[in-house]
Each structure stands twice: as structure tokens, then as C-alpha cells.
Amino acid sequence: MVRLARLVINASKLETYKAALKEEIETSMRLEPGVLTLYAVYEKDNPTHLTILEIYADDEAYQAHLRSAHFTKYKTGTEGMVESLDLVETVPLLPGTKIK
């Protein structure tokens, strides 16, 4: 399962948001074997616009991620910081390719 999460963050809360996201990604990657990749970037000329590449082993791993304590902490802790969220389902061109 591969998706892109495109977010716009309130500019006055950007640094707080980035710290919360960093903690959530690091914890997810460390604790959840079904979370294969969470890779976040922000636009150089528009730093309130972030995109996260999310790769999960399968839908079950994704659902487990949504139920995890660290994701719940991130989601509730960043409430009011996210101005928009667009989840884009994707189809990998080369699904077996590993990220080095």
C-alpha cells in the first residue's frame, strides 16, 4: 500500500508540527514492522506545504498504524495545525523496488 499525504500547515505552528511529525515517523519506523517507509519533505519555496510518502506492507499494517498510540498522539497533538490534508492513493510503477 503506497500513498502520498499532502498537507498544508498553519505557518505560526510549523516548527511545532514538524517536531511532532518527526517524533511520529521515528517511532513508527522503529516500532512497526509493517510501516516500510514514511518519508516527509516540504517545499523549499513554500515550507508550509508538506508531502509524506507512506509505504505499508499491506492494508492491515496501515490499519494497525492508525490504531497505534504514537499515531493517535500525533493526530490529536497536531489538531488545529493542519489547514488541509489530501490523501492520494497511488500505484507503484516498480512495486518491488527498495529504497536504499
JSON list of C-alpha atoms in Angstrom, two decimals:
[
{"chain": "A", "resi": 1, "resn": "MET", "atom": "CA", "xyz": [0.00, 0.00, 0.00]},
{"chain": "A", "resi": 2, "resn": "VAL", "atom": "CA", "xyz": [1.53, 3.28, -1.13]},
{"chain": "A", "resi": 3, "resn": "ARG", "atom": "CA", "xyz": [0.05, 6.72, -0.73]},
{"chain": "A", "resi": 4, "resn": "LEU", "atom": "CA", "xyz": [1.00, 10.37, -0.62]},
{"chain": "A", "resi": 5, "resn": "ALA", "atom": "CA", "xyz": [-0.24, 12.63, 2.14]},
{"chain": "A", "resi": 6, "resn": "ARG", "atom": "CA", "xyz": [-0.21, 16.27, 1.07]},
{"chain": "A", "resi": 7, "resn": "LEU", "atom": "CA", "xyz": [-0.60, 18.74, 3.91]},
{"chain": "A", "resi": 8, "resn": "VAL", "atom": "CA", "xyz": [-0.70, 22.47, 4.41]},
{"chain": "A", "resi": 9, "resn": "ILE", "atom": "CA", "xyz": [0.33, 23.53, 7.90]},
{"chain": "A", "resi": 10, "resn": "ASN", "atom": "CA", "xyz": [-0.51, 26.75, 9.73]},
{"chain": "A", "resi": 11, "resn": "ALA", "atom": "CA", "xyz": [2.64, 28.89, 9.37]},
{"chain": "A", "resi": 12, "resn": "SER", "atom": "CA", "xyz": [2.64, 30.00, 13.00]},
{"chain": "A", "resi": 13, "resn": "LYS", "atom": "CA", "xyz": [2.69, 26.36, 14.15]},
{"chain": "A", "resi": 14, "resn": "LEU", "atom": "CA", "xyz": [5.06, 24.93, 11.55]},
{"chain": "A", "resi": 15, "resn": "GLU", "atom": "CA", "xyz": [8.04, 24.22, 13.83]},
{"chain": "A", "resi": 16, "resn": "THR", "atom": "CA", "xyz": [5.82, 22.57, 16.46]},
{"chain": "A", "resi": 17, "resn": "TYR", "atom": "CA", "xyz": [4.17, 20.49, 13.76]},
{"chain": "A", "resi": 18, "resn": "LYS", "atom": "CA", "xyz": [7.49, 19.39, 12.26]},
{"chain": "A", "resi": 19, "resn": "ALA", "atom": "CA", "xyz": [8.74, 18.26, 15.68]},
{"chain": "A", "resi": 20, "resn": "ALA", "atom": "CA", "xyz": [5.57, 16.20, 16.25]},
{"chain": "A", "resi": 21, "resn": "LEU", "atom": "CA", "xyz": [5.79, 14.66, 12.78]},
{"chain": "A", "resi": 22, "resn": "LYS", "atom": "CA", "xyz": [9.47, 13.80, 13.25]},
{"chain": "A", "resi": 23, "resn": "GLU", "atom": "CA", "xyz": [8.68, 12.02, 16.53]},
{"chain": "A", "resi": 24, "resn": "GLU", "atom": "CA", "xyz": [5.77, 10.12, 14.95]},
{"chain": "A", "resi": 25, "resn": "ILE", "atom": "CA", "xyz": [7.81, 8.99, 11.94]},
{"chain": "A", "resi": 26, "resn": "GLU", "atom": "CA", "xyz": [10.81, 7.89, 14.01]},
{"chain": "A", "resi": 27, "resn": "THR", "atom": "CA", "xyz": [8.58, 5.93, 16.41]},
{"chain": "A", "resi": 28, "resn": "SER", "atom": "CA", "xyz": [6.57, 4.31, 13.61]},
{"chain": "A", "resi": 29, "resn": "MET", "atom": "CA", "xyz": [9.69, 3.23, 11.74]},
{"chain": "A", "resi": 30, "resn": "ARG", "atom": "CA", "xyz": [11.24, 1.83, 14.92]},
{"chain": "A", "resi": 31, "resn": "LEU", "atom": "CA", "xyz": [8.20, 0.01, 16.34]},
{"chain": "A", "resi": 32, "resn": "GLU", "atom": "CA", "xyz": [6.04, -1.04, 13.40]},
{"chain": "A", "resi": 33, "resn": "PRO", "atom": "CA", "xyz": [7.43, -3.70, 11.04]},
{"chain": "A", "resi": 34, "resn": "GLY", "atom": "CA", "xyz": [4.53, -3.10, 8.64]},
{"chain": "A", "resi": 35, "resn": "VAL", "atom": "CA", "xyz": [5.48, 0.55, 8.16]},
{"chain": "A", "resi": 36, "resn": "LEU", "atom": "CA", "xyz": [8.06, 0.25, 5.40]},
{"chain": "A", "resi": 37, "resn": "THR", "atom": "CA", "xyz": [8.59, 3.94, 4.68]},
{"chain": "A", "resi": 38, "resn": "LEU", "atom": "CA", "xyz": [7.42, 7.29, 5.98]},
{"chain": "A", "resi": 39, "resn": "TYR", "atom": "CA", "xyz": [9.39, 9.98, 4.19]},
{"chain": "A", "resi": 40, "resn": "ALA", "atom": "CA", "xyz": [8.40, 13.62, 4.65]},
{"chain": "A", "resi": 41, "resn": "VAL", "atom": "CA", "xyz": [9.52, 16.60, 2.59]},
{"chain": "A", "resi": 42, "resn": "TYR", "atom": "CA", "xyz": [8.45, 20.22, 2.48]},
{"chain": "A", "resi": 43, "resn": "GLU", "atom": "CA", "xyz": [8.56, 22.58, -0.47]},
{"chain": "A", "resi": 44, "resn": "LYS", "atom": "CA", "xyz": [11.67, 24.77, -0.49]},
{"chain": "A", "resi": 45, "resn": "ASP", "atom": "CA", "xyz": [9.79, 27.89, -1.59]},
{"chain": "A", "resi": 46, "resn": "ASN", "atom": "CA", "xyz": [6.65, 27.10, 0.38]},
{"chain": "A", "resi": 47, "resn": "PRO", "atom": "CA", "xyz": [7.66, 25.34, 3.63]},
{"chain": "A", "resi": 48, "resn": "THR", "atom": "CA", "xyz": [4.12, 25.07, 4.97]},
{"chain": "A", "resi": 49, "resn": "HIS", "atom": "CA", "xyz": [3.36, 22.57, 2.17]},
{"chain": "A", "resi": 50, "resn": "LEU", "atom": "CA", "xyz": [4.49, 19.07, 3.13]},
{"chain": "A", "resi": 51, "resn": "THR", "atom": "CA", "xyz": [4.27, 15.75, 1.32]},
{"chain": "A", "resi": 52, "resn": "ILE", "atom": "CA", "xyz": [4.73, 12.40, 3.04]},
{"chain": "A", "resi": 53, "resn": "LEU", "atom": "CA", "xyz": [5.45, 9.23, 1.09]},
{"chain": "A", "resi": 54, "resn": "GLU", "atom": "CA", "xyz": [3.83, 6.40, 3.04]},
{"chain": "A", "resi": 55, "resn": "ILE", "atom": "CA", "xyz": [4.57, 2.75, 2.23]},
{"chain": "A", "resi": 56, "resn": "TYR", "atom": "CA", "xyz": [2.94, -0.02, 4.25]},
{"chain": "A", "resi": 57, "resn": "ALA", "atom": "CA", "xyz": [3.34, -3.79, 3.89]},
{"chain": "A", "resi": 58, "resn": "ASP", "atom": "CA", "xyz": [-0.44, -4.09, 3.36]},
{"chain": "A", "resi": 59, "resn": "ASP", "atom": "CA", "xyz": [-3.77, -2.63, 4.43]},
{"chain": "A", "resi": 60, "resn": "GLU", "atom": "CA", "xyz": [-3.61, -4.50, 7.75]},
{"chain": "A", "resi": 61, "resn": "ALA", "atom": "CA", "xyz": [-0.29, -2.77, 8.57]},
{"chain": "A", "resi": 62, "resn": "TYR", "atom": "CA", "xyz": [-1.83, 0.58, 7.67]},
{"chain": "A", "resi": 63, "resn": "GLN", "atom": "CA", "xyz": [-4.85, -0.04, 9.90]},
{"chain": "A", "resi": 64, "resn": "ALA", "atom": "CA", "xyz": [-2.55, -1.09, 12.77]},
{"chain": "A", "resi": 65, "resn": "HIS", "atom": "CA", "xyz": [-0.58, 2.12, 12.25]},
{"chain": "A", "resi": 66, "resn": "LEU", "atom": "CA", "xyz": [-3.75, 4.20, 12.56]},
{"chain": "A", "resi": 67, "resn": "ARG", "atom": "CA", "xyz": [-4.57, 2.47, 15.86]},
{"chain": "A", "resi": 68, "resn": "SER", "atom": "CA", "xyz": [-1.08, 2.87, 17.35]},
{"chain": "A", "resi": 69, "resn": "ALA", "atom": "CA", "xyz": [-0.60, 5.04, 20.44]},
{"chain": "A", "resi": 70, "resn": "HIS", "atom": "CA", "xyz": [2.09, 7.15, 18.79]},
{"chain": "A", "resi": 71, "resn": "PHE", "atom": "CA", "xyz": [-0.08, 7.91, 15.73]},
{"chain": "A", "resi": 72, "resn": "THR", "atom": "CA", "xyz": [-3.01, 8.81, 17.99]},
{"chain": "A", "resi": 73, "resn": "LYS", "atom": "CA", "xyz": [-0.71, 11.12, 19.98]},
{"chain": "A", "resi": 74, "resn": "TYR", "atom": "CA", "xyz": [0.49, 12.78, 16.74]},
{"chain": "A", "resi": 75, "resn": "LYS", "atom": "CA", "xyz": [-3.03, 13.15, 15.34]},
{"chain": "A", "resi": 76, "resn": "THR", "atom": "CA", "xyz": [-4.51, 14.69, 18.49]},
{"chain": "A", "resi": 77, "resn": "GLY", "atom": "CA", "xyz": [-1.40, 16.76, 19.20]},
{"chain": "A", "resi": 78, "resn": "THR", "atom": "CA", "xyz": [-1.39, 18.38, 15.78]},
{"chain": "A", "resi": 79, "resn": "GLU", "atom": "CA", "xyz": [-5.11, 19.08, 15.63]},
{"chain": "A", "resi": 80, "resn": "GLY", "atom": "CA", "xyz": [-5.59, 22.69, 14.60]},
{"chain": "A", "resi": 81, "resn": "MET", "atom": "CA", "xyz": [-2.15, 22.88, 12.97]},
{"chain": "A", "resi": 82, "resn": "VAL", "atom": "CA", "xyz": [-3.17, 21.18, 9.72]},
{"chain": "A", "resi": 83, "resn": "GLU", "atom": "CA", "xyz": [-5.05, 23.51, 7.40]},
{"chain": "A", "resi": 84, "resn": "SER", "atom": "CA", "xyz": [-5.58, 20.88, 4.72]},
{"chain": "A", "resi": 85, "resn": "LEU", "atom": "CA", "xyz": [-4.89, 17.20, 4.19]},
{"chain": "A", "resi": 86, "resn": "ASP", "atom": "CA", "xyz": [-5.18, 15.35, 0.89]},
{"chain": "A", "resi": 87, "resn": "LEU", "atom": "CA", "xyz": [-4.53, 11.59, 0.86]},
{"chain": "A", "resi": 88, "resn": "VAL", "atom": "CA", "xyz": [-3.59, 10.37, -2.61]},
{"chain": "A", "resi": 89, "resn": "GLU", "atom": "CA", "xyz": [-3.76, 6.64, -3.29]},
{"chain": "A", "resi": 90, "resn": "THR", "atom": "CA", "xyz": [-1.07, 5.58, -5.74]},
{"chain": "A", "resi": 91, "resn": "VAL", "atom": "CA", "xyz": [0.03, 2.61, -7.80]},
{"chain": "A", "resi": 92, "resn": "PRO", "atom": "CA", "xyz": [3.80, 1.98, -7.74]},
{"chain": "A", "resi": 93, "resn": "LEU", "atom": "CA", "xyz": [5.43, 1.75, -11.15]},
{"chain": "A", "resi": 94, "resn": "LEU", "atom": "CA", "xyz": [8.03, -0.73, -9.82]},
{"chain": "A", "resi": 95, "resn": "PRO", "atom": "CA", "xyz": [6.49, -2.15, -6.63]},
{"chain": "A", "resi": 96, "resn": "GLY", "atom": "CA", "xyz": [9.46, -4.38, -5.75]},
{"chain": "A", "resi": 97, "resn": "THR", "atom": "CA", "xyz": [11.99, -1.54, -5.78]},
{"chain": "A", "resi": 98, "resn": "LYS", "atom": "CA", "xyz": [13.62, -0.98, -2.39]},
{"chain": "A", "resi": 99, "resn": "ILE", "atom": "CA", "xyz": [14.51, 2.45, -1.06]},
{"chain": "A", "resi": 100, "resn": "LYS", "atom": "CA", "xyz": [18.22, 2.47, -0.17]}
]
